[in-house]
Tab-separated table of C-alpha atoms and ligand atoms in Angstrom:
chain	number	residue	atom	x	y	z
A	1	UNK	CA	1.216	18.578	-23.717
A	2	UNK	CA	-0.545	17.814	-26.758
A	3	UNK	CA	-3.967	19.448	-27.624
A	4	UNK	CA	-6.327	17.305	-30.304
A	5	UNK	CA	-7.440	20.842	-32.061
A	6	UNK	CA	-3.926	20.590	-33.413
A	7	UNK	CA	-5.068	17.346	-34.922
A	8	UNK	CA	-8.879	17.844	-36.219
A	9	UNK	CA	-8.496	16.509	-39.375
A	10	UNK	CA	-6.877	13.240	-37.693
A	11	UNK	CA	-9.174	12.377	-34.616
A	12	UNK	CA	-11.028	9.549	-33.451
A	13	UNK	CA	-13.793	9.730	-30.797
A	14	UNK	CA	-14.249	7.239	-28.511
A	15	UNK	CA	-17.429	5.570	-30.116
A	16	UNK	CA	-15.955	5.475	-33.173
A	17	UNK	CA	-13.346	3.264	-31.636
A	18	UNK	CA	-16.035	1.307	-29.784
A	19	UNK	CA	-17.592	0.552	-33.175
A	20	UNK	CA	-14.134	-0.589	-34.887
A	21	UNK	CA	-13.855	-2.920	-31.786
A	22	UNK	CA	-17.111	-4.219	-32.665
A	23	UNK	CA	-16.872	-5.318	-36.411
A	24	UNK	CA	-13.448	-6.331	-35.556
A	25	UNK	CA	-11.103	-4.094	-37.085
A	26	UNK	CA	-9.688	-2.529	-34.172
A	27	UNK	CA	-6.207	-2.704	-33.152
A	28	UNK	CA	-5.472	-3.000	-29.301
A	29	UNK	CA	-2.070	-3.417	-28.342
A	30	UNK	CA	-0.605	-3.662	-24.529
A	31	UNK	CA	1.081	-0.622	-23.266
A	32	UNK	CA	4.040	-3.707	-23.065
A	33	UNK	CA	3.628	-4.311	-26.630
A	34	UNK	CA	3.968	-0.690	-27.881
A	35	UNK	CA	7.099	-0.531	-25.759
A	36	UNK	CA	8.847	-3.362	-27.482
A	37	UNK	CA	7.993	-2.093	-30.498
A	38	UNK	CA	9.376	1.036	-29.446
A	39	UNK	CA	12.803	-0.659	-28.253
A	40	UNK	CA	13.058	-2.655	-31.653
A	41	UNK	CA	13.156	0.606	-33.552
A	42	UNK	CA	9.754	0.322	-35.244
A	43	UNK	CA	7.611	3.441	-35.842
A	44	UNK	CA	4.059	3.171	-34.259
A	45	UNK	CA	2.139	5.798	-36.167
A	46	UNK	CA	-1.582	7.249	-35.176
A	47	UNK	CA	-3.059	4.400	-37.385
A	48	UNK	CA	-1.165	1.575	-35.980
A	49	UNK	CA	-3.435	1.617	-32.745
A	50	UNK	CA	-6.712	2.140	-31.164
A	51	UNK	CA	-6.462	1.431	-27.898
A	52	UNK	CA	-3.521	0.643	-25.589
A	53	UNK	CA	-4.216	-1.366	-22.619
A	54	UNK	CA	-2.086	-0.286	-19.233
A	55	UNK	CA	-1.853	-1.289	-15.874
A	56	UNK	CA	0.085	-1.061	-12.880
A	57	UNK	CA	0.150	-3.538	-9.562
A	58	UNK	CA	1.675	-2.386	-6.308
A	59	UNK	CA	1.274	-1.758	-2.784
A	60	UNK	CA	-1.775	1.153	-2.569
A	61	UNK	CA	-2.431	2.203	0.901
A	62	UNK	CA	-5.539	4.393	0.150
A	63	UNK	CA	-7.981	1.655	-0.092
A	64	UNK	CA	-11.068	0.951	1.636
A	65	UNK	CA	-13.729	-1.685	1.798
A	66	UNK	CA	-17.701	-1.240	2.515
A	67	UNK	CA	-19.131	-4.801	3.682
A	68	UNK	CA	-23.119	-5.239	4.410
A	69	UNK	CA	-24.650	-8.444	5.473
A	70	UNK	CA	-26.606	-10.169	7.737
A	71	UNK	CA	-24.761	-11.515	11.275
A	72	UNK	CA	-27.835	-13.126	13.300
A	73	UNK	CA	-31.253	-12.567	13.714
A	74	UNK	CA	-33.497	-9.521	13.644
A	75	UNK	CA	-33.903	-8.228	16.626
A	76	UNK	CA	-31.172	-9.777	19.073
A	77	UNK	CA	-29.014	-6.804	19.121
A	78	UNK	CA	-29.908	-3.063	19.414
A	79	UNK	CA	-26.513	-1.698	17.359
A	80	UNK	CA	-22.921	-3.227	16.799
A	81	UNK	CA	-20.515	-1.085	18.731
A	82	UNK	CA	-16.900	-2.875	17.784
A	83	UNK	CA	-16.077	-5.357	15.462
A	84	UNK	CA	-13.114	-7.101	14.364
A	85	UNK	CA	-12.714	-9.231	10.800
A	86	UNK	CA	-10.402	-11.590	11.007
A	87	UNK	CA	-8.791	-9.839	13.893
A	88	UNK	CA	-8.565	-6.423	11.904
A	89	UNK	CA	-10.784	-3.903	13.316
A	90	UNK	CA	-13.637	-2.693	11.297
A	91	UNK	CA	-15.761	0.393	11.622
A	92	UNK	CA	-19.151	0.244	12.231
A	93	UNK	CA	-22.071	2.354	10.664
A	94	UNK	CA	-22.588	4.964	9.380
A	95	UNK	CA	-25.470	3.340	9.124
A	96	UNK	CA	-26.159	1.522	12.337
A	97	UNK	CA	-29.013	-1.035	11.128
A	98	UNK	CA	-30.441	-0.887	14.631
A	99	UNK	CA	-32.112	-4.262	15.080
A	100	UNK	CA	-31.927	-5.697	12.011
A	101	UNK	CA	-29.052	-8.083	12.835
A	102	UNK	CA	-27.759	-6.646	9.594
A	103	UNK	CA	-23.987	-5.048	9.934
A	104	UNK	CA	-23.005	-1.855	7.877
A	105	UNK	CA	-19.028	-2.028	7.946
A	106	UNK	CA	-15.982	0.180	6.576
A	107	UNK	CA	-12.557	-1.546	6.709
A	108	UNK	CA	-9.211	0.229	5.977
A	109	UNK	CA	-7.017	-1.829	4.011
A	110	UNK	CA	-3.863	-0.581	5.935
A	111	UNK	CA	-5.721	-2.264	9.421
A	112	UNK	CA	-3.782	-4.471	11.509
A	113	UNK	CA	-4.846	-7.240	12.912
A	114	UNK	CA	-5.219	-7.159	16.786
A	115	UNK	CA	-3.550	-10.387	17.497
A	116	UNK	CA	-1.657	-11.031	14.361
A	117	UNK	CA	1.055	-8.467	13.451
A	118	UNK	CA	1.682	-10.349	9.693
A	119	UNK	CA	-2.391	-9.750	9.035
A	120	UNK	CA	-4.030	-6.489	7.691
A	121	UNK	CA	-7.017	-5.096	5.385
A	122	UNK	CA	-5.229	-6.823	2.342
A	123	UNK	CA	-4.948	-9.811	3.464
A	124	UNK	CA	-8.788	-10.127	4.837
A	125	UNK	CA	-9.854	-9.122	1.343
A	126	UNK	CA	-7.778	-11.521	-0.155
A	127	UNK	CA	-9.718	-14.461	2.041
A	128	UNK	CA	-12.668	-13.319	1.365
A	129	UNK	CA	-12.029	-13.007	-2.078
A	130	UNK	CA	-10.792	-16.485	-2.446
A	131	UNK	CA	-14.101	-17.702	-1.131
A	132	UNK	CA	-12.664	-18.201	2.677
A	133	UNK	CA	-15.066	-17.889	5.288
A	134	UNK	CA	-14.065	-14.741	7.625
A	135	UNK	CA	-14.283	-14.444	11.482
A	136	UNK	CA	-16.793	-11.563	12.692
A	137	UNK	CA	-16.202	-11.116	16.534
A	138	UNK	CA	-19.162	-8.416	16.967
A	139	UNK	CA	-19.301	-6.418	20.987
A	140	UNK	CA	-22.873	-5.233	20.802
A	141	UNK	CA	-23.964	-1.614	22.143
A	142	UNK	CA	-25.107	-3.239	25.470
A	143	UNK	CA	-22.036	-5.143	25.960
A	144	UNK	CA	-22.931	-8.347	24.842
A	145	UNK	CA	-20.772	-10.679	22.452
A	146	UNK	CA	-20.530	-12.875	19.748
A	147	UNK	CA	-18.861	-14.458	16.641
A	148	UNK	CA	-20.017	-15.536	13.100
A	149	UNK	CA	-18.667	-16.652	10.388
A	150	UNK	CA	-19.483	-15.133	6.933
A	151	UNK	CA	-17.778	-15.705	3.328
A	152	UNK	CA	-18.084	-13.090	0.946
A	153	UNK	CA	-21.131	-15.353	-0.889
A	154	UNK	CA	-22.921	-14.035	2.121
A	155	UNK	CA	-22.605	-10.586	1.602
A	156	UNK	CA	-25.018	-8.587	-0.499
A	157	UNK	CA	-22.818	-5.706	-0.654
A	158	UNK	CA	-19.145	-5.447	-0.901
A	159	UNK	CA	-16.883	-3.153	-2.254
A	160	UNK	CA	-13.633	-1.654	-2.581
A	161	UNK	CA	-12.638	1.921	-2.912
A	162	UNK	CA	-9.620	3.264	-3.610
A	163	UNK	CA	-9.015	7.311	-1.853
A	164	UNK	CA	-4.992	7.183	-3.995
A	165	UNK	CA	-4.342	4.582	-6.549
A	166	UNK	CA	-2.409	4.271	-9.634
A	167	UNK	CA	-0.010	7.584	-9.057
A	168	UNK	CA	1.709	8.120	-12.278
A	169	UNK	CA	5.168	7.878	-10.860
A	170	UNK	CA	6.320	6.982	-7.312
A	171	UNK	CA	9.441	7.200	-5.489
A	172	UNK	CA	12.256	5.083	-5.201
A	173	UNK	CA	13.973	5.484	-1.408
A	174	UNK	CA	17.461	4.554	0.341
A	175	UNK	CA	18.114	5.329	3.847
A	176	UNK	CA	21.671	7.344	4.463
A	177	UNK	CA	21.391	7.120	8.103
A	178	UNK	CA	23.434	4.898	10.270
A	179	UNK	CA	20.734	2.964	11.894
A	180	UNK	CA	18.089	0.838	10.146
A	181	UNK	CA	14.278	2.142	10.267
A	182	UNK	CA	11.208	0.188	10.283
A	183	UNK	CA	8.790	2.227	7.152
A	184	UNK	CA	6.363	0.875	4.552
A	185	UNK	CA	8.618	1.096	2.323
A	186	UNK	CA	10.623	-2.087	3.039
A	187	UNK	CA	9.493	-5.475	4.211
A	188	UNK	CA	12.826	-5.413	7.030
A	189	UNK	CA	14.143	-2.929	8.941
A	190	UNK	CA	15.874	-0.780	5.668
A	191	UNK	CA	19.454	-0.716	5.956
A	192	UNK	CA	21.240	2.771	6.509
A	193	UNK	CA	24.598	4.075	5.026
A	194	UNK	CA	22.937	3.597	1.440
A	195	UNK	CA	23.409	-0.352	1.265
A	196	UNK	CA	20.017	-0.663	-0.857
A	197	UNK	CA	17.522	1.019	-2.524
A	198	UNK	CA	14.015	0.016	-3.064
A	199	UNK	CA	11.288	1.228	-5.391
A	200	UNK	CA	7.528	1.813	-6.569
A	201	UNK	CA	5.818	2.069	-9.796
A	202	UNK	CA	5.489	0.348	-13.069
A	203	UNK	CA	6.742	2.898	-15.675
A	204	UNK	CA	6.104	2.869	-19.024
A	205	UNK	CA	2.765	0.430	-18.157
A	206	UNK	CA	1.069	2.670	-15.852
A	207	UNK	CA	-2.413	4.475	-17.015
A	208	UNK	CA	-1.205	7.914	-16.370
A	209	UNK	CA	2.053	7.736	-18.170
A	210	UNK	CA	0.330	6.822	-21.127
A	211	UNK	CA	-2.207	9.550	-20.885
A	212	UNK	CA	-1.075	12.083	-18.110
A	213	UNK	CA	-3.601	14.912	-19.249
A	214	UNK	CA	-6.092	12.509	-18.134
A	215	UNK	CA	-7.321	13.138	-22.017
A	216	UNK	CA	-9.116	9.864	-21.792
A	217	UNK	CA	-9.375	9.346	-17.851
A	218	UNK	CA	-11.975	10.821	-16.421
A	219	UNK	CA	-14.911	10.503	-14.050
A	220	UNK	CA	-16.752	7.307	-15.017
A	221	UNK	CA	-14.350	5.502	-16.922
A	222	UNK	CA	-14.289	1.809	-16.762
A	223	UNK	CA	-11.547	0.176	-15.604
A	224	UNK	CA	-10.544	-3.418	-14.104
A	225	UNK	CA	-9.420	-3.127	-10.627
A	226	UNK	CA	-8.310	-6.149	-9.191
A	227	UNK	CA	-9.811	-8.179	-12.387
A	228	UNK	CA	-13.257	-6.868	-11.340
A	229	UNK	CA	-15.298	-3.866	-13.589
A	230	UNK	CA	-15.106	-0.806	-11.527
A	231	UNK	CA	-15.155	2.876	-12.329
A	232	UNK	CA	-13.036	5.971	-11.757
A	233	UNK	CA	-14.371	8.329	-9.717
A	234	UNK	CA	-11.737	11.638	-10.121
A	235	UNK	CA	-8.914	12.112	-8.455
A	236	UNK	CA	-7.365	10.780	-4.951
A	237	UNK	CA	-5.690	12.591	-2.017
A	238	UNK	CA	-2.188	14.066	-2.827
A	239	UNK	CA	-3.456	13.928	-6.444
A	240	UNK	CA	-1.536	17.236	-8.468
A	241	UNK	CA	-1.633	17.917	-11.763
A	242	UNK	CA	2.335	17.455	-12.061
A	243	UNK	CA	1.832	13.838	-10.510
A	244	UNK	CA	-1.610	12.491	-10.741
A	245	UNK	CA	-3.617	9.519	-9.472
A	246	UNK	CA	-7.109	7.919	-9.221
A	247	UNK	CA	-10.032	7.399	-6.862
A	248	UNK	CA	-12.272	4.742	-7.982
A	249	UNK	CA	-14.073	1.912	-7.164
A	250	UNK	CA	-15.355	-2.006	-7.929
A	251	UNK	CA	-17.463	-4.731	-6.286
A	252	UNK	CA	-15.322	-7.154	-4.071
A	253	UNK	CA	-17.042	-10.257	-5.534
A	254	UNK	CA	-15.658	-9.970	-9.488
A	255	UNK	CA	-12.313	-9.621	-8.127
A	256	UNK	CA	-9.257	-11.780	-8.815
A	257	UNK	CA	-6.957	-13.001	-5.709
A	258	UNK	CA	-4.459	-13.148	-7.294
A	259	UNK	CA	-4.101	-9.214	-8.455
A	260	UNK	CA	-4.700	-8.409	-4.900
A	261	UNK	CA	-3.459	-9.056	-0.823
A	262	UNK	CA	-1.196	-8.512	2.125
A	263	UNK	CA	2.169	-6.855	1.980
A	264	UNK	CA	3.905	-6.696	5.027
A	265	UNK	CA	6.483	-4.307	5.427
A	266	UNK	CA	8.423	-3.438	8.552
A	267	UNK	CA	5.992	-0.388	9.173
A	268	UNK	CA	3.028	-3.367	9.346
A	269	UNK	CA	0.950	-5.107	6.657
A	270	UNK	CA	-0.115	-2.998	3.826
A	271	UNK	CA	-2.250	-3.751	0.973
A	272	UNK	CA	-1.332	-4.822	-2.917
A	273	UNK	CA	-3.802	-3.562	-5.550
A	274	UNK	CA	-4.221	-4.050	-9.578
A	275	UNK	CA	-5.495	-1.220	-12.006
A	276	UNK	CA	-5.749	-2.133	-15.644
A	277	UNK	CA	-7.028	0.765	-17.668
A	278	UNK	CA	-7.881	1.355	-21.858
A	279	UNK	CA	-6.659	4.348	-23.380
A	280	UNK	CA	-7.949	5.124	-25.992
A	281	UNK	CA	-5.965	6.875	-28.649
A	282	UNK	CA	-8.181	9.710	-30.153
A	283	UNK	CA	-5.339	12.132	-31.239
A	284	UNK	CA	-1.462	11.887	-32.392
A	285	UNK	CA	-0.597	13.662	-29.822
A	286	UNK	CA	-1.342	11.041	-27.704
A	287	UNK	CA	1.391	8.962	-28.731
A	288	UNK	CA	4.085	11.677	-27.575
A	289	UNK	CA	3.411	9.396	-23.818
A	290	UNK	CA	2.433	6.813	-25.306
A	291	UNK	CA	5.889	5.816	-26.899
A	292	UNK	CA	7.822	6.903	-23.771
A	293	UNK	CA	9.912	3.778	-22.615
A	294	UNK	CA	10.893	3.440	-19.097
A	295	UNK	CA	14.406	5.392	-19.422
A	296	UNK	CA	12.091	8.447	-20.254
A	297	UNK	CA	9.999	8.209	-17.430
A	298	UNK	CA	11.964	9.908	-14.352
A	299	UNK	CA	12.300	7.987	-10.859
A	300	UNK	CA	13.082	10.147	-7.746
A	301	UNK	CA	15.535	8.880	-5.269
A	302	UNK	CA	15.027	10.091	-1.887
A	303	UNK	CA	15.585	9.680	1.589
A	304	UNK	CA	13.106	7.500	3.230
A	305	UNK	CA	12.811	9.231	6.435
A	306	UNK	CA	12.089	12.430	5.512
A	307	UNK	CA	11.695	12.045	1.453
A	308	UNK	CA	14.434	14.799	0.823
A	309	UNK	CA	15.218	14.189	-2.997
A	310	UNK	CA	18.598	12.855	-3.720
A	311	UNK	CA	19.021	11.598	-7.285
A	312	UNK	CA	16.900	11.737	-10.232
A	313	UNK	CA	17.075	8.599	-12.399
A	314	UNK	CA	14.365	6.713	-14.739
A	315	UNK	CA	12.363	3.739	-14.207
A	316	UNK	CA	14.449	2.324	-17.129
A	317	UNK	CA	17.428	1.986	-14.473
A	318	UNK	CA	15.164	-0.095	-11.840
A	319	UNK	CA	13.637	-2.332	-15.004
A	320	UNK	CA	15.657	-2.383	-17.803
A	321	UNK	CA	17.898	-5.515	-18.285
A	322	UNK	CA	15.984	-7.030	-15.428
A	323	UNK	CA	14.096	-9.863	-14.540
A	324	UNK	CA	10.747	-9.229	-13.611
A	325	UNK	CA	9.777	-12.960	-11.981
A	326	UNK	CA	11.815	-14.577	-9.324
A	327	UNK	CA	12.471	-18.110	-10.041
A	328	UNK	CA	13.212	-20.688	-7.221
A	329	UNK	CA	15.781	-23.607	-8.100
A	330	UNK	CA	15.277	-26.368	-4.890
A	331	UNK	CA	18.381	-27.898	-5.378
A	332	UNK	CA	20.196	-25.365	-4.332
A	333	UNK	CA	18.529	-24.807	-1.147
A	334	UNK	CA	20.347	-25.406	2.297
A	335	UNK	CA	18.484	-26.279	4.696
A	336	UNK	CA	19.034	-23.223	7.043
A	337	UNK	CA	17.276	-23.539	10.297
A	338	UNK	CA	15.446	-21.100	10.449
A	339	UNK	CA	15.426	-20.056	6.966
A	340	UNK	CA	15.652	-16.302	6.876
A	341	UNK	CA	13.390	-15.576	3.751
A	342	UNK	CA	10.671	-17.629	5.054
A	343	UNK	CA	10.255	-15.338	8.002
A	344	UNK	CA	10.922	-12.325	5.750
A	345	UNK	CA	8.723	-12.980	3.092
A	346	UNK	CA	6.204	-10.261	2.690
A	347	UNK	CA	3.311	-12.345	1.044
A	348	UNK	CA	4.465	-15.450	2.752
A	349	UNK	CA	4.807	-17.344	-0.057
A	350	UNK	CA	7.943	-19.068	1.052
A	351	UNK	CA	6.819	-21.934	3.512
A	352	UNK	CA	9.395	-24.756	5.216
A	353	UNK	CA	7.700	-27.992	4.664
A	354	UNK	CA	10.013	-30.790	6.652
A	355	UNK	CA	13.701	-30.329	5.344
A	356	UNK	CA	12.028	-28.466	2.113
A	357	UNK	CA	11.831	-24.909	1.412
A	358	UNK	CA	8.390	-24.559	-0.606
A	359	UNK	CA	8.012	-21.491	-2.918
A	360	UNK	CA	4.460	-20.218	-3.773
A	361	UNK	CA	4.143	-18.874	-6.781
A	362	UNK	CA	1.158	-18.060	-6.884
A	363	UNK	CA	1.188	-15.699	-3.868
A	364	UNK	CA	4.747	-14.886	-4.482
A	365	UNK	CA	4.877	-10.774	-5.642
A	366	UNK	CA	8.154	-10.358	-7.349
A	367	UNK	CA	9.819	-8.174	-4.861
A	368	UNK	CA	13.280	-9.779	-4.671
A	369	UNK	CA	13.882	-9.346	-1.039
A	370	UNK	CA	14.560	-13.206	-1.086
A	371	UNK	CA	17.344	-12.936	-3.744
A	372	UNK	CA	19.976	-10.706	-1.702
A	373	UNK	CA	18.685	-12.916	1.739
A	374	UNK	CA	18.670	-16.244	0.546
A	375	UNK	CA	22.177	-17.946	1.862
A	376	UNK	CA	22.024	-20.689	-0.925
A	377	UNK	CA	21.458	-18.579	-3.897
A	378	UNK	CA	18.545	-20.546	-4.345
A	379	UNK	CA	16.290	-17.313	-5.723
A	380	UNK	CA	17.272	-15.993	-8.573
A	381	UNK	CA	16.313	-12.881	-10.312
A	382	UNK	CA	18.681	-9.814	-11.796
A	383	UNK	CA	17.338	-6.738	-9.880
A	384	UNK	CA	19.981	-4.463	-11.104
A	385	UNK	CA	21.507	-1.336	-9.059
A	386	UNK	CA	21.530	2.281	-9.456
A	387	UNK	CA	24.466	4.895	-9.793
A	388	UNK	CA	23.718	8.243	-7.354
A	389	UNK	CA	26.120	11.039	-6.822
A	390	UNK	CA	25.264	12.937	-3.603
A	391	UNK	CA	27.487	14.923	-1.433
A	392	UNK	CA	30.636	14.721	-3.919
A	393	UNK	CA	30.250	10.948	-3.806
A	394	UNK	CA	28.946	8.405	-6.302
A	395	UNK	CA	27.553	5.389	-5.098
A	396	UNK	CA	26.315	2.493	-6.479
A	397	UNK	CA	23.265	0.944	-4.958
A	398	UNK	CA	21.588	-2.707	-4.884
A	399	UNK	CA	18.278	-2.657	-5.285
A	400	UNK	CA	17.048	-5.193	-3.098
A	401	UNK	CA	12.857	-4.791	-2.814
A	402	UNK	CA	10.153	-3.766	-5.807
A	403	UNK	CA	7.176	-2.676	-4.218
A	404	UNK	CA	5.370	-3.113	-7.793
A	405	UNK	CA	4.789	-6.469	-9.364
A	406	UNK	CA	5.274	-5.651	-13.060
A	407	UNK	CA	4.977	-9.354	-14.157
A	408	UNK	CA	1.601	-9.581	-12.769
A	409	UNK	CA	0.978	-5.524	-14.495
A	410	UNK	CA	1.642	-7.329	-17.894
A	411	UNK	CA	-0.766	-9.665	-17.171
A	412	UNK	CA	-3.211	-7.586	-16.038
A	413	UNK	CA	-2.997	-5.222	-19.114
A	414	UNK	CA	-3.368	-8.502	-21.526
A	415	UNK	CA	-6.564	-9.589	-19.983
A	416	UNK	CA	-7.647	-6.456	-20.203
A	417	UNK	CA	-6.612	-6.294	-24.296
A	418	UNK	CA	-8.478	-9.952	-24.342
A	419	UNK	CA	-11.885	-8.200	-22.908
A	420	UNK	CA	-11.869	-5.156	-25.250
A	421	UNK	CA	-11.392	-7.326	-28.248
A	422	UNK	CA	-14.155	-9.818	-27.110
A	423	UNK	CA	-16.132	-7.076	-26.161
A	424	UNK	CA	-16.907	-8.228	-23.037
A	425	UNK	CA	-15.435	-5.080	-21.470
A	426	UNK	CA	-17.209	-1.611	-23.182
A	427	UNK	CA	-14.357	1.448	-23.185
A	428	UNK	CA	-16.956	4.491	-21.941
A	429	UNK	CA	-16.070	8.195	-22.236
A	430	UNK	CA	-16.054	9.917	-19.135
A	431	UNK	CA	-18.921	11.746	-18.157
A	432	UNK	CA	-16.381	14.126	-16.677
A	433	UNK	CA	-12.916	15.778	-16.668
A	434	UNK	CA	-10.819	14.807	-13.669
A	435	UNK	CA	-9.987	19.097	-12.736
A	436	UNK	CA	-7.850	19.915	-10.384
A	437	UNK	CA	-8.179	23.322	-7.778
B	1	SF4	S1	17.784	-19.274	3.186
B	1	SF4	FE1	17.710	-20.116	1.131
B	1	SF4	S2	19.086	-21.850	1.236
B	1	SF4	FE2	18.593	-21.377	3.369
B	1	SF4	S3	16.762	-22.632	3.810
B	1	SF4	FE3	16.018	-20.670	3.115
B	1	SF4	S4	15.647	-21.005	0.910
B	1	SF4	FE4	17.020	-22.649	1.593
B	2	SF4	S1	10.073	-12.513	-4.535
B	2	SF4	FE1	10.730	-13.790	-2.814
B	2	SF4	S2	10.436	-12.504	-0.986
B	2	SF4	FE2	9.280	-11.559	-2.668
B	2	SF4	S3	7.216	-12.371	-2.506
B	2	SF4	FE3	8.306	-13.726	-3.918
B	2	SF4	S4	9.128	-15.334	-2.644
B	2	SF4	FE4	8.561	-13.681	-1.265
């Protein structure tokens, strides 16, 4: 790792870059844009850029939500003893508000809905997000009951935490048994005898490849989470030095839907997040990660049931030469009754609308599972397959679901370039290193 004393006469503090963005004459370039760069043989030197904006978007099971508001009238309950959002269990307290009518809430983002087994924590924040009124069904501490309904508008207080976000790499998984499994890590029951793989992670556009000394990550950095300014707060659970990732947090009510939701996977619904994060580039150094394209940045294959390590190969063989939207050509649709990626859909963003098979972009994550189950052909995207050579034999494997959305990552990480260079979004230095025991 690179160490700026090496580079005193050729450093840049992170005010000094605040200023350049300022009076304009700061470049920012997407972690994307670098990369391409990169590809087409150019040479990005220290001067070339100031900042690179990253991001990644995928499925992020350590997230949590605090909600606060009012649910009826001072005074006509003691405490709330269960309540359920939408069907998804929330806890109450710690604070219990006791006769205030006021409810202090924490909801997991990985909760299931009690009477919906395609609802969780993602998609709840999602509604609310989107301005939906939710359903509070609230049992009272003397047994009593009752339901409201609340929109986010109506909530003082709401916010989202992350406990693991934004790991620098994740895992890609196939599953060499005979039988299928239900896991997280698919949206149907994952196929044994190595038929497909599937993967997580964004690669060369996540925040800690580009700066995995967390050089410029740190305690109180400023982020976008979900569209909305939050703040790191150090490091999350299962956080190492050798693979880091982030704990942080932002207010529910900046957020974008659309860099957020539901996932569900044949383990249950879990919960899609966004992190888009400057990096300031104080050193030279710094651009040792910075250039790394995807084919540097090494993948781990392993089993999914018990996450024994079978190949080692790069993100560049799960991204390059691929497509990274699906696209959706009507006309070649069949008609199937029932149509099996409408019922496998993990966002549902495939909906059967009289004879017509409607596709919802907008919802719609990128994960390809529709491509490989579609009978018509009538999604298309390249996905690409892997080679693996384990136990004397090399395989070739389909990849058939991306648990990360880098099309929407992209996005993210050019908003975030468009806010720095407006200056509507301040890069801060942290007011501490992330350490780790
Ligand atoms: S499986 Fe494909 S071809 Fe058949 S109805 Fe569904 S979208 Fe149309
Ligand atoms: S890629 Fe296909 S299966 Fe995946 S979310 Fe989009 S429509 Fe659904």
């Amino acid at each position: 790792m690179s160490d700026a004393s090496e580079f005193s006469g050729k450093c840049r503090t992170v005010p000094e870059i605040q200023v350049k963005i300022d009076s304009g004459e700061a470049v920012v370039l997407t972690a994307a844009e670098i990369s391409e760069k990169v590809r087409a043989g150019e040479e990005v030197r220290f001067e070339d850029v100031d900042v690179v904006t990253t991001a990644t978007r995928g499925i992020m099971s350590g997230t949590y939500a605090v909600l606060s508001f009012r649910v009826s009238e001072p005074d006509s309950f003691v405490r709330a003893s269960e309540v359920l959002l939408n069907g998804v269990p929330a806890v109450p307290g710690p604070c219990p508000n006791e006769r205030l009518g006021v409810l202090d809430l924490i909801v997991l983002g990985t909760a299931h809905s009690e009477t919906d087994p395609r609802y969780g924590g993602g998609h709840l924040f999602r509604e609310l997000v989107e301005g939906k009124s939710i359903r509070v069904d609230v049992t009272t501490s003397n047994g009593d009951s009752f339901t409201a309904y609340i929109p986010l508008a109506e909530m003082p207080f709401a916010r989202l935490y992350s406990t693991r976000h934004a790991f620098k790499n994740y895992k890609a998984f196939v599953n060499p048994g005979k039988e299928s499994l239900n896991t997280i890590f698919h949206a149907l029951p994952f196929e044994g005898e190595f038929k497909e793989m599937t993967f997580c992670g964004c690669g060369e556009l996540n925040p800690i490849e580009n700066d995995p000394g967390l050089e410029t990550i740190g305690i109180g950095t400023r982020v976008l989470l979900n569209g909305a300014e939050g703040f790191v707060t150090g490091s999350g659970t299962r956080s190492s030095p050798e693979n880091p990732n982030l704990a942080g947090f932002a207010d529910l009510h900046g957020m974008k839907p659309g860099y957020m939701g539901g996932f569900v996977t044949s383990g249950g619904p879990e919960i899609i997040n966004t992190w888009a994060v400057p990096i300031p580039v104080l050193h030279p150094g710094m651009l040792e990660n910075i250039l790394k394209v995807d084919r540097e940045i090494p993948l781990q294959l392993v089993d999914v049931a018990g996450r024994l390590p079978l190949c080692e190969i790069s993100y560049g063989d799960v991204w390059d030469d691929t497509d990274f939207t699906v696209r959706y050509d009507p006309e070649k649709c069949l008609g199937c009754e029932p149509c099996p990626v409408e019922e496998a859909c993990p966002m549902g963003a495939i909906t059967r609308k009289g004879d017509r098979t409607v596709h919802n972009r907008h919802l719609c994550f990128n994960c390809g599972l529709c491509v490989s189950r579609c009978k018509g052909g009538a999604f298309v995207a390249r996905l690409g397959s892997v080679s693996c050579t384990t136990g004397g034999c090399m395989r070739e494997i389909n990849i058939t679901l991306r648990q990360s959305d880098r099309a929407r990552a992209v996005k993210a990480a050019e908003e975030l370039k468009k806010k720095v260079l407006s200056g509507k979004f301040r890069i801060t230095e942290p007011v501490e290193k992330i350490r780790f025991l």
